[in-house]
mmCIF file of C-alpha atoms and ligand atoms in Angstrom:
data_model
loop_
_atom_site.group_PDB
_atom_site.id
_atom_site.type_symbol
_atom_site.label_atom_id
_atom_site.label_comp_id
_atom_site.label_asym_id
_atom_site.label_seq_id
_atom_site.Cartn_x
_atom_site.Cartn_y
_atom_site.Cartn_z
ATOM 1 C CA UNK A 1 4.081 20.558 -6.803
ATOM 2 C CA UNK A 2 2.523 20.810 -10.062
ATOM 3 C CA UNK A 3 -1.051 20.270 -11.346
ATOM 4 C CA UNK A 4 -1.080 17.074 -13.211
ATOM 5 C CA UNK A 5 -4.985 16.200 -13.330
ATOM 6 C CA UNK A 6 -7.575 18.633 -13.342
ATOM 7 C CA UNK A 7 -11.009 19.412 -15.017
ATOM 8 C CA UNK A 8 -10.795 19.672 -18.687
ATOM 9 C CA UNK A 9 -11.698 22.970 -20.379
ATOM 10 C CA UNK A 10 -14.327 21.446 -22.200
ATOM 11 C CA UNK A 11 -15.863 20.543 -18.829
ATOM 12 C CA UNK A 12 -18.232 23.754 -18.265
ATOM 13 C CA UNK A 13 -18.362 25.075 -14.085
ATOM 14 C CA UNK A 14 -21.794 23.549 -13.857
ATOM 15 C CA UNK A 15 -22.235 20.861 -11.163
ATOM 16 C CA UNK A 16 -23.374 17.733 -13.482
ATOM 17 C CA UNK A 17 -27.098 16.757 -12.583
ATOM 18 C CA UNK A 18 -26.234 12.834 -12.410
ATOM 19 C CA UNK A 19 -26.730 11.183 -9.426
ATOM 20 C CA UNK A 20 -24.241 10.127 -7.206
ATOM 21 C CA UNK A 21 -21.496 7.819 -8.397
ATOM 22 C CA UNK A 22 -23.122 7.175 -12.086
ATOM 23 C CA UNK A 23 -20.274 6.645 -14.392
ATOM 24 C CA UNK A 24 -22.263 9.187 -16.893
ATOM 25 C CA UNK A 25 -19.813 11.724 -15.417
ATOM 26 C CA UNK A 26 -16.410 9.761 -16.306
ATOM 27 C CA UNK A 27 -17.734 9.256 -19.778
ATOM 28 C CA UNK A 28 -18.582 13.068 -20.030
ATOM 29 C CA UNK A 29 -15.008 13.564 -18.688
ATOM 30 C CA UNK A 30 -13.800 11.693 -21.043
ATOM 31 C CA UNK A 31 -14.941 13.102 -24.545
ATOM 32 C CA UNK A 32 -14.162 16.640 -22.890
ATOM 33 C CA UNK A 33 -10.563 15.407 -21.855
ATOM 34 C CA UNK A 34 -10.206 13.588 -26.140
ATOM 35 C CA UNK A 35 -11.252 17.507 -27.344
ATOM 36 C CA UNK A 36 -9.066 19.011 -25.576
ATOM 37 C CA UNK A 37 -6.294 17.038 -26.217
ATOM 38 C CA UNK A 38 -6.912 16.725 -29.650
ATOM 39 C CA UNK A 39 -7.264 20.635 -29.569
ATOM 40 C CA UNK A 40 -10.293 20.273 -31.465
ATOM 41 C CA UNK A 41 -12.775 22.610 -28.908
ATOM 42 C CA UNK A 42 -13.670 25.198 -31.331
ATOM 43 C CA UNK A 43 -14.601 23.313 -33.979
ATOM 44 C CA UNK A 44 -16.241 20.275 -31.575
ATOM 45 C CA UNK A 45 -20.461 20.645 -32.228
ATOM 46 C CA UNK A 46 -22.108 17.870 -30.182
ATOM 47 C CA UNK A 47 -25.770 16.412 -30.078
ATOM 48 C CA UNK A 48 -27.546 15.437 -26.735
ATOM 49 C CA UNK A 49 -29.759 12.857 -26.441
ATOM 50 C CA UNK A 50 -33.197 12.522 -24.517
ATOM 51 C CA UNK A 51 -32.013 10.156 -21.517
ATOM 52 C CA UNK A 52 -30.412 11.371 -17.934
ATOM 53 C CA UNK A 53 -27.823 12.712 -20.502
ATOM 54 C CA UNK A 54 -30.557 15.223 -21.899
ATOM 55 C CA UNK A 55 -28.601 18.056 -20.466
ATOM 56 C CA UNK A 56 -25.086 17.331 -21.745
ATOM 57 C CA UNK A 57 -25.392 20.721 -23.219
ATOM 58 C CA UNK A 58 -25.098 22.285 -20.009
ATOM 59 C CA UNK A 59 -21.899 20.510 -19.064
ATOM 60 C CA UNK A 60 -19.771 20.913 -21.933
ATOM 61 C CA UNK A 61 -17.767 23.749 -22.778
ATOM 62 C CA UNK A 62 -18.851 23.780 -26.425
ATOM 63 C CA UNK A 63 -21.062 24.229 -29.322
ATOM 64 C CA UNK A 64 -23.970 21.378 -28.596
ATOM 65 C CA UNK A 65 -27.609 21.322 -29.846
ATOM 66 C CA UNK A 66 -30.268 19.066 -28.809
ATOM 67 C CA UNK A 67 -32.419 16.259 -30.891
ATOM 68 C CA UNK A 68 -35.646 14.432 -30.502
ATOM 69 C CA UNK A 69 -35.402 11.110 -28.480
ATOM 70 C CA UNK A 70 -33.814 8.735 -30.638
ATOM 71 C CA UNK A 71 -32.504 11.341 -33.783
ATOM 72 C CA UNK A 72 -28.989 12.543 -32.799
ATOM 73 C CA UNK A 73 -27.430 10.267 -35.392
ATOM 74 C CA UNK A 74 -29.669 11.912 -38.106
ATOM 75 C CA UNK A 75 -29.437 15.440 -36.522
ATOM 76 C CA UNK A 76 -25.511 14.698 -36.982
ATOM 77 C CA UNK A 77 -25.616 13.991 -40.161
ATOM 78 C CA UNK A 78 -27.100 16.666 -41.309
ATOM 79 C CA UNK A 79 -24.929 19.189 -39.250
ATOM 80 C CA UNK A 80 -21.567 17.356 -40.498
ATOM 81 C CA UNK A 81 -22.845 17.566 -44.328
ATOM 82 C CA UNK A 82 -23.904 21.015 -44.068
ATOM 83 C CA UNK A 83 -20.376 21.479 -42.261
ATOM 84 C CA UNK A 84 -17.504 18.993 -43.004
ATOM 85 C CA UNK A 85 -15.110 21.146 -41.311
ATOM 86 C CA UNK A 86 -16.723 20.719 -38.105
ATOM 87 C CA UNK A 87 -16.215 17.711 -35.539
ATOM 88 C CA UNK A 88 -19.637 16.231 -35.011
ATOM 89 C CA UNK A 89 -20.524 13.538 -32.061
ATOM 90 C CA UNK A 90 -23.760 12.221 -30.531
ATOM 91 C CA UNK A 91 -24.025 11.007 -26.941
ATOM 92 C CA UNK A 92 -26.465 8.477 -26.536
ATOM 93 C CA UNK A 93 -28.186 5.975 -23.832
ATOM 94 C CA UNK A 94 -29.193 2.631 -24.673
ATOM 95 C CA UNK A 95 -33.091 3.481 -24.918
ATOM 96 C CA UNK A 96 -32.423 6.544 -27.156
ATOM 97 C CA UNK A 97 -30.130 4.468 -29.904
ATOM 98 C CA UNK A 98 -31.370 1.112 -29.109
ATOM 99 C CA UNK A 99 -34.475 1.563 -28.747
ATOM 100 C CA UNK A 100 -36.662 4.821 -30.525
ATOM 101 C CA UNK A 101 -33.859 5.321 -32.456
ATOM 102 C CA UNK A 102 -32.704 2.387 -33.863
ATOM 103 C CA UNK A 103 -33.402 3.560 -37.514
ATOM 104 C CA UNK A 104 -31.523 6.116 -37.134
ATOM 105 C CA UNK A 105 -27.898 4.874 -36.008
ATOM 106 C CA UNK A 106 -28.133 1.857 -37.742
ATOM 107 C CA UNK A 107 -28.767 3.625 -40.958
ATOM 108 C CA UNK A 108 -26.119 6.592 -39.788
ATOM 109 C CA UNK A 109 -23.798 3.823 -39.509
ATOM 110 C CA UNK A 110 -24.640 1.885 -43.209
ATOM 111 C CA UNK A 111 -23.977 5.176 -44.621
ATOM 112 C CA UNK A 112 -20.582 5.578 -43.166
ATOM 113 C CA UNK A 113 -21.576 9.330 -41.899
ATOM 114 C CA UNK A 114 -18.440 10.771 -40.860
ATOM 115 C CA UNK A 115 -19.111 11.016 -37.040
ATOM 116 C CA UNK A 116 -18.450 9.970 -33.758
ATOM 117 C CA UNK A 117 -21.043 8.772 -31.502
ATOM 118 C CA UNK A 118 -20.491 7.421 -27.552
ATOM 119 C CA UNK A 119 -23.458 5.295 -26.775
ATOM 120 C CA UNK A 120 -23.974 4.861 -23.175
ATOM 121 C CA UNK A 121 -25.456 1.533 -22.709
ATOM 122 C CA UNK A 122 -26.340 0.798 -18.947
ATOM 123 C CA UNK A 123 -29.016 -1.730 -19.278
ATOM 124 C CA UNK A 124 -31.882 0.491 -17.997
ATOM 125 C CA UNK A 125 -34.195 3.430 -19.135
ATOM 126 C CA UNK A 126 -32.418 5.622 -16.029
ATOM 127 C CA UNK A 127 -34.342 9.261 -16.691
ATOM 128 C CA UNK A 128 -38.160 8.030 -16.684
ATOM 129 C CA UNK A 129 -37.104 5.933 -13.545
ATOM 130 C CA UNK A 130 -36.051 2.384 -14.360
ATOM 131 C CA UNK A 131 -38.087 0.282 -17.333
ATOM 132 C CA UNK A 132 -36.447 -2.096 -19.371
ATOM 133 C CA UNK A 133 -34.390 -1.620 -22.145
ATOM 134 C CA UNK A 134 -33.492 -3.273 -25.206
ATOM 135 C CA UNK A 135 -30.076 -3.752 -23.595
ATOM 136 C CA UNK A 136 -31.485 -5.056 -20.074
ATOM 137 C CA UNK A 137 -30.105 -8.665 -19.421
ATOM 138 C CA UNK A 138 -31.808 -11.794 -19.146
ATOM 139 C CA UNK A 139 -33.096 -12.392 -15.835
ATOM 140 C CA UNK A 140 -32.559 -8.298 -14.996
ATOM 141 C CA UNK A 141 -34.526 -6.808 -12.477
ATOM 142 C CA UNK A 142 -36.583 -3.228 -13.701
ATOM 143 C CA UNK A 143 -39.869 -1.658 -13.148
ATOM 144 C CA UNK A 144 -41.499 -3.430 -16.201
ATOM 145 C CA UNK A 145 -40.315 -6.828 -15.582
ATOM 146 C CA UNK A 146 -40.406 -6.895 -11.527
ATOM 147 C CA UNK A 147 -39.565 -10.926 -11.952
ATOM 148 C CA UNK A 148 -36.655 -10.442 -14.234
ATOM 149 C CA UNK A 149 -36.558 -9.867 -18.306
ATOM 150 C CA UNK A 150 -37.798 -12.981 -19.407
ATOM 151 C CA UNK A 151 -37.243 -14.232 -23.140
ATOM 152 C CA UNK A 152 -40.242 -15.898 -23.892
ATOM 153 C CA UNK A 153 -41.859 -12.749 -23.173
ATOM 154 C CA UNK A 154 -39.239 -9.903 -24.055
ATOM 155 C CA UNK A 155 -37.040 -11.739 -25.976
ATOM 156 C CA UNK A 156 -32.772 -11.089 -26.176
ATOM 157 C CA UNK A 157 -30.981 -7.760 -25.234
ATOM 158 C CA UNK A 158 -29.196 -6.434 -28.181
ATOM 159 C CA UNK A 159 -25.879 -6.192 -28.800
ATOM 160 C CA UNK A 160 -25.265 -3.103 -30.519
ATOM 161 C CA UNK A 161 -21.399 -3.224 -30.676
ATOM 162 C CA UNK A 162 -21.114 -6.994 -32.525
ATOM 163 C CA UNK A 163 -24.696 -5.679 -35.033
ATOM 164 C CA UNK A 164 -23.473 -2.494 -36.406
ATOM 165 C CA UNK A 165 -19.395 -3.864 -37.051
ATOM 166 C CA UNK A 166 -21.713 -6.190 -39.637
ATOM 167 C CA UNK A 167 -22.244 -3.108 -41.495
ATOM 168 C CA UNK A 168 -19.815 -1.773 -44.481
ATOM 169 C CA UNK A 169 -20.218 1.918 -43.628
ATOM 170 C CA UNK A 170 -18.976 1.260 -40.070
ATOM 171 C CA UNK A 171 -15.532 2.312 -39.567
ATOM 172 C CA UNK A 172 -14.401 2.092 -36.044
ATOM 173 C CA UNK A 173 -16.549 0.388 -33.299
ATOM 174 C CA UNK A 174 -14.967 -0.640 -29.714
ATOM 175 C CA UNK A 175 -16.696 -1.259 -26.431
ATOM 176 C CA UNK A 176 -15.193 -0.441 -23.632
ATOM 177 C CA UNK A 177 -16.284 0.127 -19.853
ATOM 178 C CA UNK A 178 -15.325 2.725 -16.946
ATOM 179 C CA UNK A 179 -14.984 0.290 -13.853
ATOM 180 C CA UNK A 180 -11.499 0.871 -12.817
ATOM 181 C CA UNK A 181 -8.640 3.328 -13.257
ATOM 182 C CA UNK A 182 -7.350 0.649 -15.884
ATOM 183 C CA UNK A 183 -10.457 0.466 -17.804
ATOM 184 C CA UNK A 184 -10.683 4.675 -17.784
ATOM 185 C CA UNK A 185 -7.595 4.601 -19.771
ATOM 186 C CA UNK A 186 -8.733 2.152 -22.020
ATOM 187 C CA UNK A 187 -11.869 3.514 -22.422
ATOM 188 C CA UNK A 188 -9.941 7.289 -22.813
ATOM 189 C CA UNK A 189 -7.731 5.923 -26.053
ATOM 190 C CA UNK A 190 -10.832 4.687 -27.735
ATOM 191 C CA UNK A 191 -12.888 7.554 -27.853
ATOM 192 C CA UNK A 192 -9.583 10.028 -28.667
ATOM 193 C CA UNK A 193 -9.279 7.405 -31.305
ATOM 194 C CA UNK A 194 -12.947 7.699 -32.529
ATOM 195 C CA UNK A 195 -12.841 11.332 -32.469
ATOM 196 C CA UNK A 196 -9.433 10.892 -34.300
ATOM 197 C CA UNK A 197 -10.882 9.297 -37.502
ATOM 198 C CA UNK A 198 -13.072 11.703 -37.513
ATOM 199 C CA UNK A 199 -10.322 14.190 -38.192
ATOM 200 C CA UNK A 200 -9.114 12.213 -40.802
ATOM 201 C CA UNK A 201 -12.235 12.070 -42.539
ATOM 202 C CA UNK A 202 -13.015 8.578 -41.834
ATOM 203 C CA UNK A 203 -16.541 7.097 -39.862
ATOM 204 C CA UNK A 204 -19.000 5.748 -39.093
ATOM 205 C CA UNK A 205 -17.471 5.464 -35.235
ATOM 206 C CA UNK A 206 -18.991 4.501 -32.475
ATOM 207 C CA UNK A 207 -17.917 3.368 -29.106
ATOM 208 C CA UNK A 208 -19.824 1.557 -26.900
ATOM 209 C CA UNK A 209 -19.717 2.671 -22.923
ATOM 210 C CA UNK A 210 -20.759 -0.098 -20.254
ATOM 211 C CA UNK A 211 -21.904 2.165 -17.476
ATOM 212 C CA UNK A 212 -23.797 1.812 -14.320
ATOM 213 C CA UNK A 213 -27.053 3.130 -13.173
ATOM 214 C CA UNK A 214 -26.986 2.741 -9.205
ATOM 215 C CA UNK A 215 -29.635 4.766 -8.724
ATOM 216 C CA UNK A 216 -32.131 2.471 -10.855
ATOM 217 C CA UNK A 217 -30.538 -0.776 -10.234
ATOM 218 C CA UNK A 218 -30.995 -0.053 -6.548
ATOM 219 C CA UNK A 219 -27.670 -0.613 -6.160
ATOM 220 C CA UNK A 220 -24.633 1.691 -4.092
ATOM 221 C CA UNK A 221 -22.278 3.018 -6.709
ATOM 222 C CA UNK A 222 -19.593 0.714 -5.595
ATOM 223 C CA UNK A 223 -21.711 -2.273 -5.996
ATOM 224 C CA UNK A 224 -22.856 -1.222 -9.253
ATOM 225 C CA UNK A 225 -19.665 -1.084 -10.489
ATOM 226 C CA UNK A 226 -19.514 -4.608 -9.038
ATOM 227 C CA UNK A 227 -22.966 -5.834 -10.512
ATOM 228 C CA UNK A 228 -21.968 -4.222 -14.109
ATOM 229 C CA UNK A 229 -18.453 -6.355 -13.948
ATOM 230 C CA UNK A 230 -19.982 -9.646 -13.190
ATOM 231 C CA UNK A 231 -23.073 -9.499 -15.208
ATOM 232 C CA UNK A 232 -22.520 -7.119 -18.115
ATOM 233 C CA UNK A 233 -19.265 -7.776 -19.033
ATOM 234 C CA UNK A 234 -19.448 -11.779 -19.705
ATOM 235 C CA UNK A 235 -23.295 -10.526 -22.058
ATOM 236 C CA UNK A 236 -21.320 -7.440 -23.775
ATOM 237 C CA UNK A 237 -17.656 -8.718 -23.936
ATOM 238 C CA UNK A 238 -14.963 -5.744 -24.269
ATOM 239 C CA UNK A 239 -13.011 -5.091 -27.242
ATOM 240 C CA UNK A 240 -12.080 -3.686 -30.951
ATOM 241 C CA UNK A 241 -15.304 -4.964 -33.139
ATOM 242 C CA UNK A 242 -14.235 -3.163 -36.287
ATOM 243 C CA UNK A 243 -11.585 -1.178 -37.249
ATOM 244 C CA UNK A 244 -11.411 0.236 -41.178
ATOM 245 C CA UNK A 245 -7.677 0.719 -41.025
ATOM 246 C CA UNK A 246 -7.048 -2.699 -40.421
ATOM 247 C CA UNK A 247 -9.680 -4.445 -42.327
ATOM 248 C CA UNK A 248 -10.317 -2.283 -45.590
ATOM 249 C CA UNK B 1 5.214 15.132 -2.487
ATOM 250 C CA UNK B 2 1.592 15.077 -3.954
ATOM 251 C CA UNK B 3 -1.722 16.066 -2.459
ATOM 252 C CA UNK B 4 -4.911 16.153 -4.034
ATOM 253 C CA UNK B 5 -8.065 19.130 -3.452
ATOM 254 C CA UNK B 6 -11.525 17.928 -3.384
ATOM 255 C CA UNK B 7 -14.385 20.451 -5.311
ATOM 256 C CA UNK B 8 -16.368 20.480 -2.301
ATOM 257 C CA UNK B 9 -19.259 21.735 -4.829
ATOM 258 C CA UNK B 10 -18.875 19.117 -7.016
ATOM 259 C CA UNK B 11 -18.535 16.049 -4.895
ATOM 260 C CA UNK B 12 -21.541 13.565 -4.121
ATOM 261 C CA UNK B 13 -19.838 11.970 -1.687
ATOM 262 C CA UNK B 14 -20.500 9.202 -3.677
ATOM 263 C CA UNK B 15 -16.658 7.254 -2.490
ATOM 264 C CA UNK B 16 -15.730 5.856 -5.662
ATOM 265 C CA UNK B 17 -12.169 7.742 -5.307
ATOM 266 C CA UNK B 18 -12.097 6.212 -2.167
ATOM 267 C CA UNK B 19 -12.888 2.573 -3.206
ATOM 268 C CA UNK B 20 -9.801 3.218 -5.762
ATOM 269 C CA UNK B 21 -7.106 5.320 -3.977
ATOM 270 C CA UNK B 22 -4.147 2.634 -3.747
ATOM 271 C CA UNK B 23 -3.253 4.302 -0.147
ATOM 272 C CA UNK B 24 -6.889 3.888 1.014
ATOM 273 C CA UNK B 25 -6.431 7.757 2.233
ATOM 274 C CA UNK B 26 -9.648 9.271 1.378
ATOM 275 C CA UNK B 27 -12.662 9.291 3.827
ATOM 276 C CA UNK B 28 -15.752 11.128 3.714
ATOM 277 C CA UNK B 29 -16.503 14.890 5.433
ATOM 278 C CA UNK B 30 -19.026 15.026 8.711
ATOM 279 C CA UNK B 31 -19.679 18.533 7.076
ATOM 280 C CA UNK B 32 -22.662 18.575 4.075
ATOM 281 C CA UNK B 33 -21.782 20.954 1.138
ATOM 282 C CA UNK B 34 -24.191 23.185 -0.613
ATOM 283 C CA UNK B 35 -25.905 20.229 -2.186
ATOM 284 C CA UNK B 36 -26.568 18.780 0.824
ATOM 285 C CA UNK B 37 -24.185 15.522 0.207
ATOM 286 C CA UNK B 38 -21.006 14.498 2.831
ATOM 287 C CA UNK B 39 -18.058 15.154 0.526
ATOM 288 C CA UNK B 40 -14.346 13.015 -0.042
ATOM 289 C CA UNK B 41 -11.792 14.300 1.930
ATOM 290 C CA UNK B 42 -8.142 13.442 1.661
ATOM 291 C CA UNK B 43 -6.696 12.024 5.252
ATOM 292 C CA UNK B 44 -3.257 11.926 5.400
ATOM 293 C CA UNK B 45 -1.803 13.833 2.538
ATOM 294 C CA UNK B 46 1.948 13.031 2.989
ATOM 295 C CA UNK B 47 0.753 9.262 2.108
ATOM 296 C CA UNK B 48 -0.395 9.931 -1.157
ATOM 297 C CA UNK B 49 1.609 9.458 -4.792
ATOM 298 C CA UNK B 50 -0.050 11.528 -7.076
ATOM 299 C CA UNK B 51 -1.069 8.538 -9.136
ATOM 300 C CA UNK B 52 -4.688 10.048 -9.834
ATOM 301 C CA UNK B 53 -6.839 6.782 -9.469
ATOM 302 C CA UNK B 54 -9.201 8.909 -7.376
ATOM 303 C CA UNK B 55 -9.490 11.762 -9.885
ATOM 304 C CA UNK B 56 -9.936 8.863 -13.368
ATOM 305 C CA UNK B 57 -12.781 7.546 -11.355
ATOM 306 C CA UNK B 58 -14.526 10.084 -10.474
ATOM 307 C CA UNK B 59 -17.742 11.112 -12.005
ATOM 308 C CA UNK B 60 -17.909 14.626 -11.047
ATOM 309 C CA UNK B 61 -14.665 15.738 -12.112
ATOM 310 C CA UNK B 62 -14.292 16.977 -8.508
ATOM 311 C CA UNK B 63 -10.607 16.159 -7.919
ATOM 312 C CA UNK B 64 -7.562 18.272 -8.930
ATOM 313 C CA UNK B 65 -4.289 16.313 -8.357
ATOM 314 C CA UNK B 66 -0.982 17.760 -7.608
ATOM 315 C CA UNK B 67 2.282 15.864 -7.436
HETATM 316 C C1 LIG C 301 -40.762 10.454 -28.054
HETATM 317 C C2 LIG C 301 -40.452 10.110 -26.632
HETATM 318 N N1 LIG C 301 -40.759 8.893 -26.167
HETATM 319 C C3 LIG C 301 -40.489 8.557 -24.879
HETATM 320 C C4 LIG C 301 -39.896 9.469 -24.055
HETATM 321 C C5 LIG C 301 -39.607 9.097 -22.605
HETATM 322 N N2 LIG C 301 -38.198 8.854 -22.371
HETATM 323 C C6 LIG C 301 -37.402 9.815 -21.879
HETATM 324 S S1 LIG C 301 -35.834 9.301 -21.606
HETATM 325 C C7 LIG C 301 -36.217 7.731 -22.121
HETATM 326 C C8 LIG C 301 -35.197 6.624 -22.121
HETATM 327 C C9 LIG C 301 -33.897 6.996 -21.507
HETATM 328 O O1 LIG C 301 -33.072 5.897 -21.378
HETATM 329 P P1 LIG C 301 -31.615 5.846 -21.989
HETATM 330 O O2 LIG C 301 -31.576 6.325 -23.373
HETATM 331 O O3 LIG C 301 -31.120 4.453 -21.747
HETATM 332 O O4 LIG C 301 -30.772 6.910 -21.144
HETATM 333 P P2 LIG C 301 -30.415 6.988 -19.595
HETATM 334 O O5 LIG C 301 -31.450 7.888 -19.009
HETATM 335 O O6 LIG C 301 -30.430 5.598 -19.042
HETATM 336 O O7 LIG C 301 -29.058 7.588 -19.582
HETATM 337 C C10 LIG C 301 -37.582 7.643 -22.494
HETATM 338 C C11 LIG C 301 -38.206 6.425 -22.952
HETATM 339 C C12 LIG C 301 -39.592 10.755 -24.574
HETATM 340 N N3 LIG C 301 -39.000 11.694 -23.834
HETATM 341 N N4 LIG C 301 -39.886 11.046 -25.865
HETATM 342 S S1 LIG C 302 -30.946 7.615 -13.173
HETATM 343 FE FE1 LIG C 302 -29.226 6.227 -13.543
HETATM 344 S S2 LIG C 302 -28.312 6.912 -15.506
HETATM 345 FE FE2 LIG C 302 -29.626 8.554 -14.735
HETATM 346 S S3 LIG C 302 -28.258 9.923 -13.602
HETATM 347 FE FE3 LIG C 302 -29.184 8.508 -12.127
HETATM 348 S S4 LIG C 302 -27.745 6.800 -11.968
HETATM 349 FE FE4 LIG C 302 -27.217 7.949 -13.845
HETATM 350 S S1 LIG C 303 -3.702 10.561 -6.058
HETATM 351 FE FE1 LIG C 303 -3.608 8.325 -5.710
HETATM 352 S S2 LIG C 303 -2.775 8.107 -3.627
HETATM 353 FE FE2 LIG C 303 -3.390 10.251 -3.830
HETATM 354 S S3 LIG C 303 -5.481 10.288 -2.994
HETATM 355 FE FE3 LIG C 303 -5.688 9.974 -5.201
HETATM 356 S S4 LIG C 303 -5.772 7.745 -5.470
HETATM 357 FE FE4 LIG C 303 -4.999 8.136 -3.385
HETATM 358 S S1 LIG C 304 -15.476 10.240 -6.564
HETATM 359 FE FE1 LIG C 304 -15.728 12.462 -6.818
HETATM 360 S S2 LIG C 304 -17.894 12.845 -6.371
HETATM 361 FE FE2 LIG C 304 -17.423 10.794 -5.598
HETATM 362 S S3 LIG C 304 -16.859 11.160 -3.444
HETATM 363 FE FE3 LIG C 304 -14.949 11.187 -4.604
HETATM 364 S S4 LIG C 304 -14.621 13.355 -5.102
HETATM 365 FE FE4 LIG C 304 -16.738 13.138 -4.474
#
């Protein structure tokens, strides 16, 4: 018998601090497995967020650095100017890039900065325990609206994917989710892929992850996966929103 | 022939692998690892294909398949 799946090298030995069953860890998994494959480690330098995902850094096996809640895309522009040669990415919740830091990756993305950035959107603030997000549905259930987001009050969750395709600079934008084997592999080709223009010089890229949160939708991981099929997926359809190679 | 091994470490017992394993072969441990969670085990080995559902969904990159 051979080994044919195993931890990817760019997965460090440290347990991740997720809790159990949050599809955080498959996305992590992912990007690792994409720089691997892409033998692209050594020259990989990534930028954590401020989110559950604040210490990404500890769980990759590669160059990362840290930015102020809501800055990666502007922390990763800098890095990638200073050094084209490098592969630069930002991992990102929902409230970091859709919230505090919506200046910054919408602007990243008008300016076509040559980088990759996997935006984790899962409809919740998860690390400071469960407030709404800019992302939370209509109707949702969080710690600052206890009957449900209402839109006369917080008005519409935003649709990242579908605003920044509208933008010039914006190269490659898919969203894709993590809620099966199926949707893994899916989910696997489009962040290579992102990381893959990158190579060839080309951006902005961004890929959009639907993930779950069972932890702050009160939910069993199993059912979150079941909540995030039925309610997120119809709000935040999957799919290709832009894609410069076939529309430039 | 294919068998998988569970990172006892790892694991959060957290079943997704189980939910997805095609041969419905993986049940969780009465015995608590370090971290204090019940991890996956696999059940009856000589049932399973290899086809690494369990491992893709994951979260904790705990599973190592062999086939
Ligand atoms: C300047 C600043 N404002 C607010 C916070 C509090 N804060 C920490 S994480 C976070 C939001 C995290 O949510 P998200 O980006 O969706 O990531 P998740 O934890 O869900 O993965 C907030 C508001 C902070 N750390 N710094
Ligand atoms: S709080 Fe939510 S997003 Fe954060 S690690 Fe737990 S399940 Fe994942
Ligand atoms: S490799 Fe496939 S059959 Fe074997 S335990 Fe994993 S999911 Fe089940
Ligand atoms: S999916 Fe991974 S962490 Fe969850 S129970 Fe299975 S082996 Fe453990």
């Amino acid at each position: 018998m051979q080994k044919v799946f195993e931890k990817p090298v760019s997965i460090d030995e440290k347990p991740f601090s997720y809790c159990a069953g949050c599809t955080h860890g498959i996305i992590h998994r992912l990007v690792a497995e994409s720089i691997d494959e892409l033998g692209i480690r050594e020259k990989v330098i990534g930028v954590a967020p401020v989110g559950c995902s604040v210490f990404a850094y500890e769980f990759f096996n590669f160059d990362m650095c840290s930015a102020a809640h809501g800055r990666a895309p502007a922390v990763a522009t800098g890095i990638k100017r200073a050094r084209p040669e490098n592969i630069v990415f930002t991992y990102q919740g929902d409230g970091d890039l859709a919230a505090i830091g919506t200046a910054e990756i919408v602007h990243a993305a008008a300016r076509a900065e040559k980088i990759t950035t996997i935006f984790v959107n899962n409809a919740i603030y998860g690390m400071t325990g469960g407030q709404m997000a800019p992302t939370t549905l209509v109707g949702q259930k969080t710690d600052t609206t206890p009957y449900g987001r209402k839109v006369e009050n917080q008005g519409y969750p935003i649709k990242v994917a579908e605003m920044l395709s509208t933008l010039e600079g914006a190269n490659y934008i898919e969203r894709v989710t993590v809620i099966s084997p199926a949707h893994v592999n899916k989910a696997k080709a489009a962040i290579k892929k992102a990381f893959q223009y990158q190579i060839e010089g080309k951006g902005f890229n961004l890929i959009e992850v639907l993930s779950t949160c069972p932890s702050c939708w009160g939910m069993s991981p199993i059912k979150a996966i079941e909540w995030l099929k039925a309610n997120m997926i119809p709000h935040y359809p999957l799919g290709v929103y832009k894609d410069g190679a076939k529309t430039e | 022939m294919a068998k998988i091994e569970v990172n006892a470490d790892r694991c959060k017992g957290c079943l997704l692998c189980a939910e997805f394993c095609p041969k419905k072969i993986i049940k969780q441990s009465d015995v608590l690892n370090s971290k204090g969670y019940y991890p996956a085990m696999q059940t009856e080995p000589e049932k399973c294909v290899g086809c690494a559902a369990c491992a893709k969904m994951c979260p904790d990159v705990a599973i190592t398949v062999y086939r």
